PDB file of C-alpha atoms in Angstrom:
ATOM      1  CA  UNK K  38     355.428  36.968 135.897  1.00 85.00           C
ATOM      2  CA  UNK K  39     353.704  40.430 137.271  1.00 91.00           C
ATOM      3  CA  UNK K  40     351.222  40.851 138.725  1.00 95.00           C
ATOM      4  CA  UNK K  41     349.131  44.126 140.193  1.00 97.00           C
ATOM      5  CA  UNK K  42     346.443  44.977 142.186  1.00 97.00           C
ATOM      6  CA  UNK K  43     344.689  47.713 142.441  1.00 98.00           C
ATOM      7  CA  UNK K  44     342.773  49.526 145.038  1.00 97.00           C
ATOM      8  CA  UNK K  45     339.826  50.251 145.587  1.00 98.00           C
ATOM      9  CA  UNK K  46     337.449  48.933 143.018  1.00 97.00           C
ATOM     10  CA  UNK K  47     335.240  51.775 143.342  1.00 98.00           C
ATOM     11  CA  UNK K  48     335.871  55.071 144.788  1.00 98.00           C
ATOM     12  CA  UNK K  49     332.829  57.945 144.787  1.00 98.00           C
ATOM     13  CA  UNK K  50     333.849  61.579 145.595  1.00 98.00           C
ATOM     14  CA  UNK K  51     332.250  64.897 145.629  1.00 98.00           C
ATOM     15  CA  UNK K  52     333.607  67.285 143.269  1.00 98.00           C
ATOM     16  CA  UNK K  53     336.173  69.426 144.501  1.00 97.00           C
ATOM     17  CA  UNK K  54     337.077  66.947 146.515  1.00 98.00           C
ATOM     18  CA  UNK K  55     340.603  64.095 146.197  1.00 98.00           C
ATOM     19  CA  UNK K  56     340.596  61.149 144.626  1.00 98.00           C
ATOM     20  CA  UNK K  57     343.542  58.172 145.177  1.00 98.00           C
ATOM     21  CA  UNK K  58     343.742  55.089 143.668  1.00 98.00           C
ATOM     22  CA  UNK K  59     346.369  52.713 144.825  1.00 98.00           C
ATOM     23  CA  UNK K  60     348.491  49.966 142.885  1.00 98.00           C
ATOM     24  CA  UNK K  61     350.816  47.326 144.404  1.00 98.00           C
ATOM     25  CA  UNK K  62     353.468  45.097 142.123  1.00 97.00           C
ATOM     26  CA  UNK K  63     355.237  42.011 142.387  1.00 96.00           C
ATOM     27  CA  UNK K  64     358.404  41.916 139.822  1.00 93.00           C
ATOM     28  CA  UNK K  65     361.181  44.195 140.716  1.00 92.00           C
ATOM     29  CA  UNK K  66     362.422  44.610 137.928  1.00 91.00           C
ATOM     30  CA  UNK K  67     359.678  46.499 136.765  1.00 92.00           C
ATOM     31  CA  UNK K  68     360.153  50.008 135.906  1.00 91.00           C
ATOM     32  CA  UNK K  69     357.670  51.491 133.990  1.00 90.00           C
ATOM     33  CA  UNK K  70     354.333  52.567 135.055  1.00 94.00           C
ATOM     34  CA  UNK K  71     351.813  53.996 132.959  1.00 93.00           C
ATOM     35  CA  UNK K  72     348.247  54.780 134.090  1.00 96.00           C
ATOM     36  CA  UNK K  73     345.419  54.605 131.953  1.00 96.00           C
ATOM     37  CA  UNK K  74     341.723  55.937 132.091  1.00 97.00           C
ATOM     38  CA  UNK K  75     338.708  54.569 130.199  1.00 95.00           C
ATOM     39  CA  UNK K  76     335.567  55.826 129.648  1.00 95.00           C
ATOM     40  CA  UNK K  77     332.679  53.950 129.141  1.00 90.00           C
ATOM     41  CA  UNK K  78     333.034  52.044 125.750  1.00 87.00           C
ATOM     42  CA  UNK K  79     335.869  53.822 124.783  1.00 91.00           C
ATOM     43  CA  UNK K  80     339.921  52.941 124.038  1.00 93.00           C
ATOM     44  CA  UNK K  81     342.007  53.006 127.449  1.00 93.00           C
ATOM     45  CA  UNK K  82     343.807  56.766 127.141  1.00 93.00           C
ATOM     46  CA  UNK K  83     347.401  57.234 128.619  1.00 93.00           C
ATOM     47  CA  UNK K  84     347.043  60.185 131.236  1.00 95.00           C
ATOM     48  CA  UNK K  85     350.452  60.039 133.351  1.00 95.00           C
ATOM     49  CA  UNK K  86     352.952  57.539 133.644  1.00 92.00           C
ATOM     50  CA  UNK K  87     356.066  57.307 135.881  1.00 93.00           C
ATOM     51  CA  UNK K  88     359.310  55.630 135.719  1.00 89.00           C
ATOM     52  CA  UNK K  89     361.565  53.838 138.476  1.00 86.00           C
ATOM     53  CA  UNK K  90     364.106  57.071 138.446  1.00 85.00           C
ATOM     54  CA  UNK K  91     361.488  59.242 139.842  1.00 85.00           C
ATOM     55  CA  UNK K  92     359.473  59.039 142.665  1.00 91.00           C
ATOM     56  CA  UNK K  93     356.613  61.764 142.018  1.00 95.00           C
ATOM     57  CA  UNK K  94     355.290  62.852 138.686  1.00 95.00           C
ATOM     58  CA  UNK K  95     353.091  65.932 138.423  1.00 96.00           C
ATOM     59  CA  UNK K  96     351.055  66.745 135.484  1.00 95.00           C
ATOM     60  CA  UNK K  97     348.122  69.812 136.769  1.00 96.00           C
ATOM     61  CA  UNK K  98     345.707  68.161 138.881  1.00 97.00           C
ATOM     62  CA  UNK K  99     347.006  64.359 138.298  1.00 98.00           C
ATOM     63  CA  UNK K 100     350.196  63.455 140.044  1.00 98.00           C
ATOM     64  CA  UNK K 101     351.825  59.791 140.679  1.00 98.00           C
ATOM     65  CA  UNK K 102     354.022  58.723 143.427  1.00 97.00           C
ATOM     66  CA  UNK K 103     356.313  55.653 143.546  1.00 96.00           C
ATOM     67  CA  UNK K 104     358.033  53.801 146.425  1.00 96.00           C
ATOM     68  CA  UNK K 105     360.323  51.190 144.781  1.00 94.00           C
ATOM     69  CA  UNK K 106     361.019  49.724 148.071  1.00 94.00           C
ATOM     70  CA  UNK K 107     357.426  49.037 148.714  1.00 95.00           C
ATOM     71  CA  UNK K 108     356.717  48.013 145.163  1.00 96.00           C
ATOM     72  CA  UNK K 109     353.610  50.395 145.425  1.00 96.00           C
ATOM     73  CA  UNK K 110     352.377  53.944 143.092  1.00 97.00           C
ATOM     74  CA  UNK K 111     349.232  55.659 143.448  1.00 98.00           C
ATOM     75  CA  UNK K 112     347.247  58.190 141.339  1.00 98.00           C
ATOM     76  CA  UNK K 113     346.476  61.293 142.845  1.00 98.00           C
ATOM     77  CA  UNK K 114     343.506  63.697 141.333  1.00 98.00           C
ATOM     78  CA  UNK K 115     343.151  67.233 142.679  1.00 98.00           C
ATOM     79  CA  UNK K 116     340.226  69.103 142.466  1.00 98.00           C
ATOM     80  CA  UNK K 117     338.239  66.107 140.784  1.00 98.00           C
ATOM     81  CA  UNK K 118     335.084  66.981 138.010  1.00 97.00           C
ATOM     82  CA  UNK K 119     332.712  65.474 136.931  1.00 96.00           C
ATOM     83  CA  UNK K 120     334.289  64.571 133.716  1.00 96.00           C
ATOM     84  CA  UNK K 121     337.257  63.033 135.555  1.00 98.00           C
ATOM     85  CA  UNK K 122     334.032  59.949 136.281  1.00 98.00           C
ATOM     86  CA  UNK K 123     335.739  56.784 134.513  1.00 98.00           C
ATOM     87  CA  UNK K 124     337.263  53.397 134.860  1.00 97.00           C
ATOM     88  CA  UNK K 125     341.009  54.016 135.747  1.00 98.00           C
ATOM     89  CA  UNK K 126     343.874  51.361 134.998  1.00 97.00           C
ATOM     90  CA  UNK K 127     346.920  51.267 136.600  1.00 97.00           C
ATOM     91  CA  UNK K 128     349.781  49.210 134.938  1.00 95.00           C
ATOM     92  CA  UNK K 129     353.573  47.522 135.083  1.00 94.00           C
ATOM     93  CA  UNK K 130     355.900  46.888 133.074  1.00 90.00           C
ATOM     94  CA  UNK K 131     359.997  46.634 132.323  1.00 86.00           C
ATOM     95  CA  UNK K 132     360.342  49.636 130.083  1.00 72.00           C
ATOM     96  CA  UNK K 133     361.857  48.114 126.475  1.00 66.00           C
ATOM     97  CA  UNK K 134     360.766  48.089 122.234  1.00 55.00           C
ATOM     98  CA  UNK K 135     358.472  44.645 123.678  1.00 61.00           C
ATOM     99  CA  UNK K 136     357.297  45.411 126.762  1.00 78.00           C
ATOM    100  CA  UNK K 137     354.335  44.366 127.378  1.00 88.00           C
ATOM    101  CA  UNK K 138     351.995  45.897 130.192  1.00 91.00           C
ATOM    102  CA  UNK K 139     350.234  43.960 133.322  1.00 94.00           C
ATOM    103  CA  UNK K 140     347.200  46.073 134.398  1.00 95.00           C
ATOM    104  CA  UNK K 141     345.140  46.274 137.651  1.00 97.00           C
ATOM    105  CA  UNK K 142     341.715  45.461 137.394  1.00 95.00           C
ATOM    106  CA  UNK K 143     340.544  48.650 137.466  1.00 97.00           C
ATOM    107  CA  UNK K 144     338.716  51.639 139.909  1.00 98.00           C
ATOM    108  CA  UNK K 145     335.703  52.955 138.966  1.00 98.00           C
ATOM    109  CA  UNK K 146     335.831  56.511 140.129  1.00 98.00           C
ATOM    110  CA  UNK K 147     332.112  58.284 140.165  1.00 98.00           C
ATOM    111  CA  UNK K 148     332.506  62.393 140.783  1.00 98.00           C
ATOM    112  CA  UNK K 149     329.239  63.799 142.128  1.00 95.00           C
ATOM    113  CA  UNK K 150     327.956  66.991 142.126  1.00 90.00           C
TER     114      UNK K 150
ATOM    115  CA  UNK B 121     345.160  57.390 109.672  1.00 53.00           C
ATOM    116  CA  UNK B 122     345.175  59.347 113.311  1.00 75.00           C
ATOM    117  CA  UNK B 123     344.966  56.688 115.672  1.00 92.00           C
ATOM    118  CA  UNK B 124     344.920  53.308 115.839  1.00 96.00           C
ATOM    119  CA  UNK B 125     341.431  51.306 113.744  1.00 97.00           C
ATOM    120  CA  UNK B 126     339.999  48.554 114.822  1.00 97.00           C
ATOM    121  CA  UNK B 127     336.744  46.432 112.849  1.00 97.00           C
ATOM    122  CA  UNK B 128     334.381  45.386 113.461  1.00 98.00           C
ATOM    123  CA  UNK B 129     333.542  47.187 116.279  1.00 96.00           C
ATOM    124  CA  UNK B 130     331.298  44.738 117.260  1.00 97.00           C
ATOM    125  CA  UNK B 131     330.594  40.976 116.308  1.00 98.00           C
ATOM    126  CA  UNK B 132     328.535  38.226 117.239  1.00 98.00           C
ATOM    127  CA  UNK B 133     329.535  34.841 116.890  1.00 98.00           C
ATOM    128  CA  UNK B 134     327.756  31.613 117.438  1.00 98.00           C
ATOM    129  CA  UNK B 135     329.817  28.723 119.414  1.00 98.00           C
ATOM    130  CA  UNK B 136     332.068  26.622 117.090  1.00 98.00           C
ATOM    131  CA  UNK B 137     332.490  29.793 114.361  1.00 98.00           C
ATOM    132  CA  UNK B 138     335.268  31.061 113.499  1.00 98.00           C
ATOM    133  CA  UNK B 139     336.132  35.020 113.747  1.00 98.00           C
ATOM    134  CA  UNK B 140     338.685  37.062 112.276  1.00 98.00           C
ATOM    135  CA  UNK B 141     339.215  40.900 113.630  1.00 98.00           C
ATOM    136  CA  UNK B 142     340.998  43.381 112.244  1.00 98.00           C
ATOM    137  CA  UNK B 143     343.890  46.031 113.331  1.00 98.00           C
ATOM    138  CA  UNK B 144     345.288  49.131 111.774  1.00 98.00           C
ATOM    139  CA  UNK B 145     347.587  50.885 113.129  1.00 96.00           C
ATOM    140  CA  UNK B 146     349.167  54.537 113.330  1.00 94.00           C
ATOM    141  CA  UNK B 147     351.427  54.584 110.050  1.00 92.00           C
ATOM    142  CA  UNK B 148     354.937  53.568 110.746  1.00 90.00           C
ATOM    143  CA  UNK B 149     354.413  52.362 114.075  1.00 91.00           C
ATOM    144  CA  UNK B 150     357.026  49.169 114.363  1.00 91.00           C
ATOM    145  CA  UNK B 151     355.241  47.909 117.570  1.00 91.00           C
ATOM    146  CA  UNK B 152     351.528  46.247 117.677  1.00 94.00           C
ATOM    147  CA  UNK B 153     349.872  44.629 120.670  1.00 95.00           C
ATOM    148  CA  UNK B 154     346.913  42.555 121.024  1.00 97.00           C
ATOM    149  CA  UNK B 155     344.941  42.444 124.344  1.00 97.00           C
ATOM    150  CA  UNK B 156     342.208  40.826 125.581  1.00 98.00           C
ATOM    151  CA  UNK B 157     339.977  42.832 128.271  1.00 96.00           C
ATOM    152  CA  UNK B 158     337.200  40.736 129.817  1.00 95.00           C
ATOM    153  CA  UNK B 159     333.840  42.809 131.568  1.00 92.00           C
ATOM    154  CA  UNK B 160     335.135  44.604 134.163  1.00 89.00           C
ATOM    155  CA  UNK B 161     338.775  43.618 133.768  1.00 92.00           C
ATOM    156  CA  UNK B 162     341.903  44.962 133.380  1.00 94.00           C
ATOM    157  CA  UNK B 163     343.378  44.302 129.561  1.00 95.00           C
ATOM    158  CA  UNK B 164     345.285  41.658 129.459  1.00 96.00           C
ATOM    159  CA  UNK B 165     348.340  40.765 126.858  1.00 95.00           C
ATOM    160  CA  UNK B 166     347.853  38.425 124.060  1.00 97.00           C
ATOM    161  CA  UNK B 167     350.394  38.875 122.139  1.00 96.00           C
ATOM    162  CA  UNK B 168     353.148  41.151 120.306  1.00 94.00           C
ATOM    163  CA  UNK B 169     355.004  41.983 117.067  1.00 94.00           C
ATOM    164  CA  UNK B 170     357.689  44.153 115.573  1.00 92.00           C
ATOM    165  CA  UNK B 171     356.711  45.145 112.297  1.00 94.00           C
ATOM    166  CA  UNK B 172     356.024  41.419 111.087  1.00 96.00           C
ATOM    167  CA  UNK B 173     357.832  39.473 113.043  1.00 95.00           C
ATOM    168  CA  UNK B 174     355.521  37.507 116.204  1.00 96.00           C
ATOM    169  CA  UNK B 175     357.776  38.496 118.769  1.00 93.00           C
ATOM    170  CA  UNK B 176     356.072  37.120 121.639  1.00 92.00           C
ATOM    171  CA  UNK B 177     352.371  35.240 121.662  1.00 94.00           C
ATOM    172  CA  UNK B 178     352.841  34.008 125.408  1.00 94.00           C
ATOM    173  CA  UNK B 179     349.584  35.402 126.427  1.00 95.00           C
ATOM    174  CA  UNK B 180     347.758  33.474 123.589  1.00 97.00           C
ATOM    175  CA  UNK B 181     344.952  31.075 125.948  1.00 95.00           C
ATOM    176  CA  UNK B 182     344.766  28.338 123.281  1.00 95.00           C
ATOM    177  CA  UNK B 183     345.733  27.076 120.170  1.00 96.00           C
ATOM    178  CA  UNK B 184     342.447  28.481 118.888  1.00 98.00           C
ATOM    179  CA  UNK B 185     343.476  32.021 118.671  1.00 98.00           C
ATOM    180  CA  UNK B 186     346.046  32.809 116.436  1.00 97.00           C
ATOM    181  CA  UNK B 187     347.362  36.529 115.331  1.00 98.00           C
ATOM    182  CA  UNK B 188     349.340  37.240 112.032  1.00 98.00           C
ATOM    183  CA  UNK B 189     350.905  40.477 110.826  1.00 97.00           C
ATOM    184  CA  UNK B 190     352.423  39.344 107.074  1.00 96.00           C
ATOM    185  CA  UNK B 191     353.397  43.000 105.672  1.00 94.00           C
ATOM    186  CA  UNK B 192     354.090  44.676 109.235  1.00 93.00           C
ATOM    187  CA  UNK B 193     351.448  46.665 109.179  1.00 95.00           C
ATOM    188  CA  UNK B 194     347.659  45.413 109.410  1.00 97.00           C
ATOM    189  CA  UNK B 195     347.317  42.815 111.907  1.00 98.00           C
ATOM    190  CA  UNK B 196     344.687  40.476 112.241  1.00 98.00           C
ATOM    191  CA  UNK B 197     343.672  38.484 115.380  1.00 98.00           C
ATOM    192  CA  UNK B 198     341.503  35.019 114.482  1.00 98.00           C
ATOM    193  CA  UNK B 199     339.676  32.918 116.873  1.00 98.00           C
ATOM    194  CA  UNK B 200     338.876  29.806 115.899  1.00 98.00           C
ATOM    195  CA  UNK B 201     336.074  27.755 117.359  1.00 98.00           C
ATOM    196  CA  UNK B 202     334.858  30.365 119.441  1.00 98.00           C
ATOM    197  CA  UNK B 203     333.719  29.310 123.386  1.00 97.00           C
ATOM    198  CA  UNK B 204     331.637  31.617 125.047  1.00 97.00           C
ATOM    199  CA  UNK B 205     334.637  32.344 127.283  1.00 96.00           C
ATOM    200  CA  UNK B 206     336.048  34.267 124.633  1.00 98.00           C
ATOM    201  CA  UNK B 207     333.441  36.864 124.646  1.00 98.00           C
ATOM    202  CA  UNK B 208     335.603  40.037 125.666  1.00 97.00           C
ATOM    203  CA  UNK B 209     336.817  43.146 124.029  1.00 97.00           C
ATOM    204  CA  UNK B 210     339.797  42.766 122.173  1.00 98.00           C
ATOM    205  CA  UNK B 211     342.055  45.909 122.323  1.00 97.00           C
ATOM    206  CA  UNK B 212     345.116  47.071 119.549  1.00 97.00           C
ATOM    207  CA  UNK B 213     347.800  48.970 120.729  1.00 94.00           C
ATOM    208  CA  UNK B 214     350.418  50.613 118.232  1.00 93.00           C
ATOM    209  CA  UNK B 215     353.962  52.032 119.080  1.00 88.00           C
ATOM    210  CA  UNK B 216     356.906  53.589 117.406  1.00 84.00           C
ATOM    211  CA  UNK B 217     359.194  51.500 119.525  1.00 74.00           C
ATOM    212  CA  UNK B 218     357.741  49.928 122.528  1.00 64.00           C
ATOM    213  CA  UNK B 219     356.793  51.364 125.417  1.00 61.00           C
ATOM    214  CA  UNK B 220     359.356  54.034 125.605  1.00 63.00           C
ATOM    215  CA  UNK B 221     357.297  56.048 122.868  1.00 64.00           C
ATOM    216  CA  UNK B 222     354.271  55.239 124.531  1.00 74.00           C
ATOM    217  CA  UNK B 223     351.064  53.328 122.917  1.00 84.00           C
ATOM    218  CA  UNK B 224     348.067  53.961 121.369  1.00 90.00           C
ATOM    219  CA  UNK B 225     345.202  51.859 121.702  1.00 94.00           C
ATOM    220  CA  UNK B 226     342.210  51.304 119.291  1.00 96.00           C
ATOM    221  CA  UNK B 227     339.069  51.435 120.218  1.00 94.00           C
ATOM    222  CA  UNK B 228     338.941  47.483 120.053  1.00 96.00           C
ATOM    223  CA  UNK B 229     336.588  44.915 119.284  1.00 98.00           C
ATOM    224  CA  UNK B 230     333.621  44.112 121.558  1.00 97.00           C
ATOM    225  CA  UNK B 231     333.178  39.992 120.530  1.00 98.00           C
ATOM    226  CA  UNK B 232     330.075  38.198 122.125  1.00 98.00           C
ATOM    227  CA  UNK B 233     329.768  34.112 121.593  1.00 98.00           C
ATOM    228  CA  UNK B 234     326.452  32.915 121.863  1.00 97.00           C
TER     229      UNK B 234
END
């Protein structure tokens, strides 16, 4: 089956400042990847997600790049707030009405003033 | 409703009871996901159906657990016997079709087994 990892586990930045999270797969045939961001006792919330056809997504400050050769995407956050401090997810999955997703184990990103 | 409604949102069991939690999702969402997300963990699939049919319960860890969806749209995930390994919060997720429409998850169900 899949099977991601994540990078790092935790990640502090000052505000203003770039944040990038990093996600590696195993299954090829994946081609769906969505990634998620949780806040502290709260449901995992969809922020970007990018599929196999593309190979960078922009969506304001939040952008995600895929290499398909080296089965690797990575979350990019401009201009990071403090409000942008959560648990972040990244995930894997072949695109379809029962896909299910494999997540990372997760980055804790802290934005300090 | 607006989004997807899990209950309770919390429960404490002691070992050896049984638990029963509860899913509701967006209104005439065909697809409904169970996951299981352990401190500091990623979620992990349980299990998945289209409207009632159990489509796929690969991610299931034991015969304990068992998930049933009978008119296609409340769900309801039951643990039976609980172990203390099953404390973890146990997430919905709801979609028009799969993951081409995207999901919604609930808020889930924070279970602790003492």
């Amino acid at each position: 089956g899949e099977n991601v990892e994540q990078h790092p586990s935790t990640l502090s930045v000052q505000e203003g400042d770039s944040a990038v999270i990093k996600c590696t797969y195993s299954d090829s045939a994946s081609n769906y990847f969505p990634w998620y961001k949780q806040e502290l006792g709260k449901r995992p919330q969809l922020i970007i997600d990018i599929r196999s056809n593309v190979g960078e997504k922009k969506d304001q400050r939040i952008a995600v790049t895929l290499n398909k050769t080296a089965k690797h995407f990575s979350l990019h956050i401009t201009e990071t707030q403090p409000e942008d401090s959560a648990v972040y997810f990244c995930a894997a999955s072949r695109a379809g009405t029962a896909s299910k997703l494999t997540f990372g184990t997760g980055t804790r990103l802290q934005v300090t003033l | 409703g607006a989004g997807v409604s899990q209950s309770p949102r919390y429960k404490v069991a002691k070992r050896g009871q049984d638990v029963a939690l509860r899913c509701d999702p967006i209104s005439g969402h065909v697809s409904l996901f169970w996951y299981q997300q352990a401190l500091g963990q990623g979620p992990e699939f349980l299990t998945y159906f289209q409207n009632e049919a159990q489509l796929d319960k690969s991610g299931l860890p034991s015969d304990r657990f068992f998930a049933e969806r009978p008119e296609g749209s409340v769900s309801t995930l039951k643990i039976q016997r609980t172990q203390q390994e099953d404390s973890a919060v146990y997430l919905c997720a709801s979609s028009f079709g799969g993951l081409d429409y995207g999901y919604t998850f609930g808020s889930g169900t924070r279970l602790t087994v003492v």
